[in-house]
mmCIF file of C-alpha atoms and ligand atoms in Angstrom:
data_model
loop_
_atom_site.group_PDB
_atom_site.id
_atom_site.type_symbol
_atom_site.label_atom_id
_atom_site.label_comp_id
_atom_site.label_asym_id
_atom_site.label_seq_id
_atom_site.Cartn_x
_atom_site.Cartn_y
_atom_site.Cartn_z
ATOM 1 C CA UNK T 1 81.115 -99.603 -89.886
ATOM 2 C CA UNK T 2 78.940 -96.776 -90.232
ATOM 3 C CA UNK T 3 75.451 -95.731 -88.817
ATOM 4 C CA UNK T 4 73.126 -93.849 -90.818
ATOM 5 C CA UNK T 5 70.568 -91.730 -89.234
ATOM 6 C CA UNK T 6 67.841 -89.302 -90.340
ATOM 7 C CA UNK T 7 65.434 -87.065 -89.179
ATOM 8 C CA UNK T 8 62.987 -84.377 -90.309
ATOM 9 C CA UNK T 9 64.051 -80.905 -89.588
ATOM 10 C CA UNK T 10 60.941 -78.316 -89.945
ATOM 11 C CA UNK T 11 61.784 -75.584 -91.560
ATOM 12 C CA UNK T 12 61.420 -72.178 -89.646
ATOM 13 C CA UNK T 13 58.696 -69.934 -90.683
ATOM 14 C CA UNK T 14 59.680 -66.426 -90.193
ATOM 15 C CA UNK T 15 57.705 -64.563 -87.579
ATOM 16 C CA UNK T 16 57.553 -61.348 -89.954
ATOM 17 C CA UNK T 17 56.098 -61.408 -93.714
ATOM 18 C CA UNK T 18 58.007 -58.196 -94.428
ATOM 19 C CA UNK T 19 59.916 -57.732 -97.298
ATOM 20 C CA UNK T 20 62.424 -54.647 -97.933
ATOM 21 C CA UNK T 21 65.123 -53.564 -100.256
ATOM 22 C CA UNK T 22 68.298 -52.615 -99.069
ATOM 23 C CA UNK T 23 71.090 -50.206 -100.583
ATOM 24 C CA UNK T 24 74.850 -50.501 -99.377
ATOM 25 C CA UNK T 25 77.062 -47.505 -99.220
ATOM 26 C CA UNK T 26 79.817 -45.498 -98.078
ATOM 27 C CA UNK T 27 78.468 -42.608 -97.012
ATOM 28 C CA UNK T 28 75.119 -44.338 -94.989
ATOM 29 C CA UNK T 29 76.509 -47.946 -94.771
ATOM 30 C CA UNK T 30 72.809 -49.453 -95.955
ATOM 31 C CA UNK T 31 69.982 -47.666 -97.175
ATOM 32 C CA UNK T 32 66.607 -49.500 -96.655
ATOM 33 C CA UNK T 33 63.831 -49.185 -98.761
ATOM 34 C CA UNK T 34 61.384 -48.422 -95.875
ATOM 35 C CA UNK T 35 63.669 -45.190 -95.189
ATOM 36 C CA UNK T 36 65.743 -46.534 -92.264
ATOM 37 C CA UNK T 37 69.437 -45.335 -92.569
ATOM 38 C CA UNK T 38 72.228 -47.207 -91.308
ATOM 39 C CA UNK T 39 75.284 -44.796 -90.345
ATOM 40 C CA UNK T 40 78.618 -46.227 -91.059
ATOM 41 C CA UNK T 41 80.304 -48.166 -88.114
ATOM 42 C CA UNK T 42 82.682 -45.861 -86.477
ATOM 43 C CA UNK T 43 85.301 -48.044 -86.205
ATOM 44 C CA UNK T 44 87.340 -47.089 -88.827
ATOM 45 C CA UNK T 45 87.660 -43.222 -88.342
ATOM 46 C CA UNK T 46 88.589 -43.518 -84.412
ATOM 47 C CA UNK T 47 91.625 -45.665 -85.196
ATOM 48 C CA UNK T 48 92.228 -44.263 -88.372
ATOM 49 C CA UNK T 49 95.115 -41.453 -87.177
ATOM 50 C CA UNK T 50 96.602 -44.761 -85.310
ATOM 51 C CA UNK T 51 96.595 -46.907 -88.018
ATOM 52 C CA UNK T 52 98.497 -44.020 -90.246
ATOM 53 C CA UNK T 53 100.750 -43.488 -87.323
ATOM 54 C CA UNK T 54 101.853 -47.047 -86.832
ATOM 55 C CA UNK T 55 102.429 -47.661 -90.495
ATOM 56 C CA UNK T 56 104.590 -44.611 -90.401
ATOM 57 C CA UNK T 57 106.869 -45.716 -87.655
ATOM 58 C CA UNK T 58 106.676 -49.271 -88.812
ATOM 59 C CA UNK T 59 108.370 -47.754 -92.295
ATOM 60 C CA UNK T 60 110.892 -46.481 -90.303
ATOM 61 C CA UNK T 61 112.521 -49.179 -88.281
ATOM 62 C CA UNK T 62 115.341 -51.416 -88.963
ATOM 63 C CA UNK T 63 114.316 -54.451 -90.660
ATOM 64 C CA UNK T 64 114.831 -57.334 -88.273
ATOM 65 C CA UNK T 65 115.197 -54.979 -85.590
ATOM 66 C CA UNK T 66 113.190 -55.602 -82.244
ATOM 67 C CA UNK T 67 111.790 -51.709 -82.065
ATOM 68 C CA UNK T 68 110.278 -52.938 -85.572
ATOM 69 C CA UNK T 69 108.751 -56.149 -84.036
ATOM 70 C CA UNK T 70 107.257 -54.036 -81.004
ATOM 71 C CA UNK T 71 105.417 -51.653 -83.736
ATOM 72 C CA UNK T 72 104.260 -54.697 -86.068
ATOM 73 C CA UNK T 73 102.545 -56.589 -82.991
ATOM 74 C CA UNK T 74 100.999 -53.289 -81.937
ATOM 75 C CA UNK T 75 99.565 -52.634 -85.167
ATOM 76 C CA UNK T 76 98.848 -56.096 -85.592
ATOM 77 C CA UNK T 77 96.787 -55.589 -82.338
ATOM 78 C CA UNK T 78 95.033 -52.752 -83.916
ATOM 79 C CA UNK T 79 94.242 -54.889 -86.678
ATOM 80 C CA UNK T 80 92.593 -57.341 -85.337
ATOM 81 C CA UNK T 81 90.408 -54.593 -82.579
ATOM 82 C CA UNK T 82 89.325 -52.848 -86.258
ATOM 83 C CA UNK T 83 87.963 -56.483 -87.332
ATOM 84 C CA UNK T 84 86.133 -57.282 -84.202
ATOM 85 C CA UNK T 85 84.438 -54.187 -84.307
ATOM 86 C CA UNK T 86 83.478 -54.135 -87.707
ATOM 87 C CA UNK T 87 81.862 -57.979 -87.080
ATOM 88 C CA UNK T 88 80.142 -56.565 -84.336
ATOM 89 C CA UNK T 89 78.421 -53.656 -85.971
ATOM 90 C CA UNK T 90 77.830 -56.474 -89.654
ATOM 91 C CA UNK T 91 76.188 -58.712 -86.585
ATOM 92 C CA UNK T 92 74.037 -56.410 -84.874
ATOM 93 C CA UNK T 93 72.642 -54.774 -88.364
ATOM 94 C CA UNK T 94 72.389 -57.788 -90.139
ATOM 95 C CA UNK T 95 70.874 -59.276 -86.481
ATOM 96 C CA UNK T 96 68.514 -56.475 -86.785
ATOM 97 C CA UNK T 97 67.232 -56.385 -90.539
ATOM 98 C CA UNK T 98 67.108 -59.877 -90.661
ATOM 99 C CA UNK T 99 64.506 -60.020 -86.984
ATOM 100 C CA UNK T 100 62.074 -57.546 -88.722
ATOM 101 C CA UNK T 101 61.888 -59.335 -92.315
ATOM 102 C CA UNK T 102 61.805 -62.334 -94.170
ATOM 103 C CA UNK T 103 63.009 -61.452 -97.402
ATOM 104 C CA UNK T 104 65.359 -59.348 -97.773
ATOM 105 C CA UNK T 105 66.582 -57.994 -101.198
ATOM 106 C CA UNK T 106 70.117 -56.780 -102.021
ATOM 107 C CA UNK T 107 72.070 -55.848 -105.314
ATOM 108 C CA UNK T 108 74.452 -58.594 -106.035
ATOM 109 C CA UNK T 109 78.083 -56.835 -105.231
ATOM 110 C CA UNK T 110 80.563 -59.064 -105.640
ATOM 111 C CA UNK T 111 83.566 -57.850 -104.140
ATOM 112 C CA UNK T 112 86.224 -58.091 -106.815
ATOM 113 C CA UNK T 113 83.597 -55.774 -108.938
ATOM 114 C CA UNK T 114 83.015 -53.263 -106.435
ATOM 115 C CA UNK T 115 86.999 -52.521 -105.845
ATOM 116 C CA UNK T 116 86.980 -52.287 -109.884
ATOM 117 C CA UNK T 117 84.032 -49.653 -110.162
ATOM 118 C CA UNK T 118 85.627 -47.407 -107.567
ATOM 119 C CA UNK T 119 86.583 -45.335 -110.715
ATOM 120 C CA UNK T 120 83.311 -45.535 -112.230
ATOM 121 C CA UNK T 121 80.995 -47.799 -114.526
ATOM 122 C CA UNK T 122 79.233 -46.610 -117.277
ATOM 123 C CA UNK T 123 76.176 -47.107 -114.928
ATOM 124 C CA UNK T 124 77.730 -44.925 -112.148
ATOM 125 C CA UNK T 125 80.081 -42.872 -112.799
ATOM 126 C CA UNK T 126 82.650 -42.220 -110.371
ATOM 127 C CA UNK T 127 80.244 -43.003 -107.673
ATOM 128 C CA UNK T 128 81.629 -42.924 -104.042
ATOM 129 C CA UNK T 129 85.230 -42.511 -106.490
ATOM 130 C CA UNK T 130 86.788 -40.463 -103.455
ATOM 131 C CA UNK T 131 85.660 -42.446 -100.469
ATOM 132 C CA UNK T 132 86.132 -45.432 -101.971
ATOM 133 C CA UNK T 133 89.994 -44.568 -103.193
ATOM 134 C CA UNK T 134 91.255 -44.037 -100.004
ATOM 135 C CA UNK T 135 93.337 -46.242 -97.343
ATOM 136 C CA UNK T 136 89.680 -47.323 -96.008
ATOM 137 C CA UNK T 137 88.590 -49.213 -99.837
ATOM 138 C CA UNK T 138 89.322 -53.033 -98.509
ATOM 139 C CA UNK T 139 87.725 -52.618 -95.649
ATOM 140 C CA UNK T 140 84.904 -51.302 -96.850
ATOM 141 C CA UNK T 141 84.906 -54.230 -99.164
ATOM 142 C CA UNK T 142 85.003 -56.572 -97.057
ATOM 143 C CA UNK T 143 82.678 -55.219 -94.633
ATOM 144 C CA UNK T 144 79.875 -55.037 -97.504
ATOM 145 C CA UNK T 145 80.641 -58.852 -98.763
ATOM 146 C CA UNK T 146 81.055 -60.360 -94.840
ATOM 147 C CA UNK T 147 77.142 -58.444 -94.141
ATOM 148 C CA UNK T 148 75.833 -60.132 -97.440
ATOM 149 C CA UNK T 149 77.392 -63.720 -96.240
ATOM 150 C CA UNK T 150 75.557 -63.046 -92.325
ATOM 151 C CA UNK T 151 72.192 -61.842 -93.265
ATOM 152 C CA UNK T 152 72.098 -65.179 -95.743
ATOM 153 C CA UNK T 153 72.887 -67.685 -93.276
ATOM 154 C CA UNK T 154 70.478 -65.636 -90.623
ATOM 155 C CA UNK T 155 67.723 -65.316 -92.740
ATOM 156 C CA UNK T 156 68.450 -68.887 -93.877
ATOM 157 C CA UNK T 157 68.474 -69.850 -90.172
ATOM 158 C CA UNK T 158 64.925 -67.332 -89.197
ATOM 159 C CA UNK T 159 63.098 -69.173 -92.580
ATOM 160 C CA UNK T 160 64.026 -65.685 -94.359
ATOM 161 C CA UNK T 161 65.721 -66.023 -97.161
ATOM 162 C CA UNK T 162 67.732 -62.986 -99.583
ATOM 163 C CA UNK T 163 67.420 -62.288 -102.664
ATOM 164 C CA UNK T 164 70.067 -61.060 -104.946
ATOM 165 C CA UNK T 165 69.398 -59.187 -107.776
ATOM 166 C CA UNK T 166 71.822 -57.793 -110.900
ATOM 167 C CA UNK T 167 72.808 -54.602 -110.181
ATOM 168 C CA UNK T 168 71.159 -52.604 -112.752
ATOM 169 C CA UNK T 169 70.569 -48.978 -113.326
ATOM 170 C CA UNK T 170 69.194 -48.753 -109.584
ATOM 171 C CA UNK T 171 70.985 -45.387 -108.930
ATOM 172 C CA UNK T 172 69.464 -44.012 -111.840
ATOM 173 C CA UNK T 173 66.083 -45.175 -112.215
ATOM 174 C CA UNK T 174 62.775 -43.142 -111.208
ATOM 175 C CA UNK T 175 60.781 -45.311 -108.178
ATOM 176 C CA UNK T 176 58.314 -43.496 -108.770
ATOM 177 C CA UNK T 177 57.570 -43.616 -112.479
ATOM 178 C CA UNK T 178 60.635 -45.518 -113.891
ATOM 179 C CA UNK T 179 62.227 -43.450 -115.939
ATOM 180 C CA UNK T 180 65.679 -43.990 -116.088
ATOM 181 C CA UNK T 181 68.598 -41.488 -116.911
ATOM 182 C CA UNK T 182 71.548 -40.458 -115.347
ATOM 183 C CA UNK T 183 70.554 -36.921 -115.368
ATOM 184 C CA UNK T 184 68.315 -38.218 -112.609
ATOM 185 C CA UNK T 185 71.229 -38.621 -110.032
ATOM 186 C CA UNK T 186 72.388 -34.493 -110.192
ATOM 187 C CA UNK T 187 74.378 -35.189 -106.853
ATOM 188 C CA UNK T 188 75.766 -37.941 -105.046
ATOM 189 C CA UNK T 189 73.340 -37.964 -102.321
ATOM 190 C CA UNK T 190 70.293 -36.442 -103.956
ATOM 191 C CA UNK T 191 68.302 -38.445 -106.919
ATOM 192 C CA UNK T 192 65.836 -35.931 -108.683
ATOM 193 C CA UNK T 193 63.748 -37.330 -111.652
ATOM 194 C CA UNK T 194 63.938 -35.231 -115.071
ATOM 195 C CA UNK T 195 60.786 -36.610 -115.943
ATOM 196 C CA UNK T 196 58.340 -36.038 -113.276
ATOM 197 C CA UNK T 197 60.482 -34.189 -110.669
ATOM 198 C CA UNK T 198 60.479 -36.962 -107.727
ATOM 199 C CA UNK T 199 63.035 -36.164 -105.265
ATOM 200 C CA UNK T 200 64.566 -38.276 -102.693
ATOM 201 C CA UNK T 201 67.658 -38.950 -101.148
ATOM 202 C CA UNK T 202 69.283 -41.330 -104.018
ATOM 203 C CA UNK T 203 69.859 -44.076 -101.588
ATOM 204 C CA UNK T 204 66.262 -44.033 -100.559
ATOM 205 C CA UNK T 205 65.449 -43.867 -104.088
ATOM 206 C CA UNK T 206 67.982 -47.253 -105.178
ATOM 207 C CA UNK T 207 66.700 -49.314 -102.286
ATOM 208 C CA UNK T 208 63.190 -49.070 -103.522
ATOM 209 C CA UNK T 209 64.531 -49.724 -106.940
ATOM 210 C CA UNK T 210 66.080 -52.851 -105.320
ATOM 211 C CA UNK T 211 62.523 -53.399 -103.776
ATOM 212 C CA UNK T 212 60.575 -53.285 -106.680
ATOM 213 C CA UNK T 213 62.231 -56.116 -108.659
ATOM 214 C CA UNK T 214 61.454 -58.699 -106.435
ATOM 215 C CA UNK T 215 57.828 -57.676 -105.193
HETATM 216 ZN ZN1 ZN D 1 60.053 -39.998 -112.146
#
C-alpha cells in the first residue's frame, strides 16, 4: 500500500533583486563584478610545508611497516583538516554572495576543462600556468567546482538562481567598449584596452564581462 500526498510549496522570493558577475581565480579566489575581491582561503599555504613533509617521510618507510601506518593516518588527518577548511571558507563565501543577490552569474568551468587549460587555451594562454601546475592544482579544482555546486543549491533554496554562461573571450574583452584582443590582457593581473585605453584589474574587468551577458 502506498499513500500519496501533495502540497504546494511557495517558492521563495529573494529578498535582494541584485544581480552580479563573478570571476574565479587563483590568485583572488573570486572576482565580483561590483569590485569585491575574495582572497584565497588560507588553508592551503599554512599546511602546505606539512603536507610536503609527511609525504616525504611517508616515501620513506617500510611498506607494511607500523612507523608507515603512524605517518599515513597523520597525513590522512591532515587531509581531511585541509577539506573542512576549504568547505568552510566555499560556505561562508558562497553563504555571503548568495544573501546579497539573486542572480548570480558565473563562467561555466567544468572541472575536467580547467585541469586541461592549466597549460593554456588559445583563449588564455598560459593563464594562472604556474599556480595552477603546482602540488595545490586539484584542490584548487575542486574547491572552484564544490563553490559552483553550493551557491546553486543556496540560491536555489533563497529563490536566487545562477546562471552559467560559456566561457568566452571574458579575459580578453573590453567592458567598457567591447573590443576584444589579447593584446588587451598585457599582464596577468592587469587588463588594459588597445582600443580605448580602459584599465582595470583583469579580474574586475572578466567579471563584468561575465555580467554583461546575462543583464
Ligand atoms: Zn576598450
Amino acid at each position: 500500500m502506498s499513500i500519496q500526498t501533495e502540497r504546494e510549496i511557495e517558492s521563495p522570493v529573494h529578498p535582494n533583486p541584485g544581480i552580479v558577475g563573478i570571476d574565479l581565480g587563483v590568485a583572488r579566489f573570486a572576482t565580483l563584478s561590483d569590485g569585491t575581491a575574495i582572497a584565497p582561503g588560507r588553508f592551503f599555504p599554512r599546511h602546505e610545508a606539512r603536507l610536503k613533509r609527511l609525504q616525504r617521510a611517508l616515501s620513506r618507510k617500510k611498506k607494511g611497516s607500523r612507523n608507515r601506518e603512524k605517518v599515513r593516518k597523520k597525513l590522512a588527518r591532515l587531509h581531511r583538516n585541509m577539506a573542512d577548511a576549504r568547505n568552510d571558507f566555499l560556505h561562508k563565501v558562497s553563504t555571503t554572495i548568495c544573501k546579497s543577490h539573486a542572480v548570480v552569474v558565473v563562467e561555466d568551468l567544468n572541472v575536467k576543462g580547467m585541469s586541461a587549460s592549466a597549460a593554456g587555451t588559445v583563449e588564455t594562454p598560459g593563464r594562472n600556468v604556474r599556480q595552477k601546475s603546482g602540488l595545490n592544482r586539484s584542490l584548487l579544482d575542486q574547491g572552484w567546482s564544490a563553490f559552483l555546486r553550493m551557491l546553486e543549491y543556496k540560491a536555489d533554496g533563497s529563490g536566487g538562481r545562477v546562471v552559467r554562461i560559456p566561457p568566452q573571450y571574458t579575459s580578453q574583452t573590453c567592458a567598457v567598449c567591447g573590443h576584444v584582443s589579447p593584446e588587451n590582457r598585457t599582464t596577468q593581473a592587469l587588463f588594459r584596452c588597445v582600443s580605448c585605453g580602459h584599465a582595470e584589474n583583469a579580474d574586475l574587468n572578466a567579471a563584468r564581462n561575465i555580467l554583461t551577458q546575462v543583464s
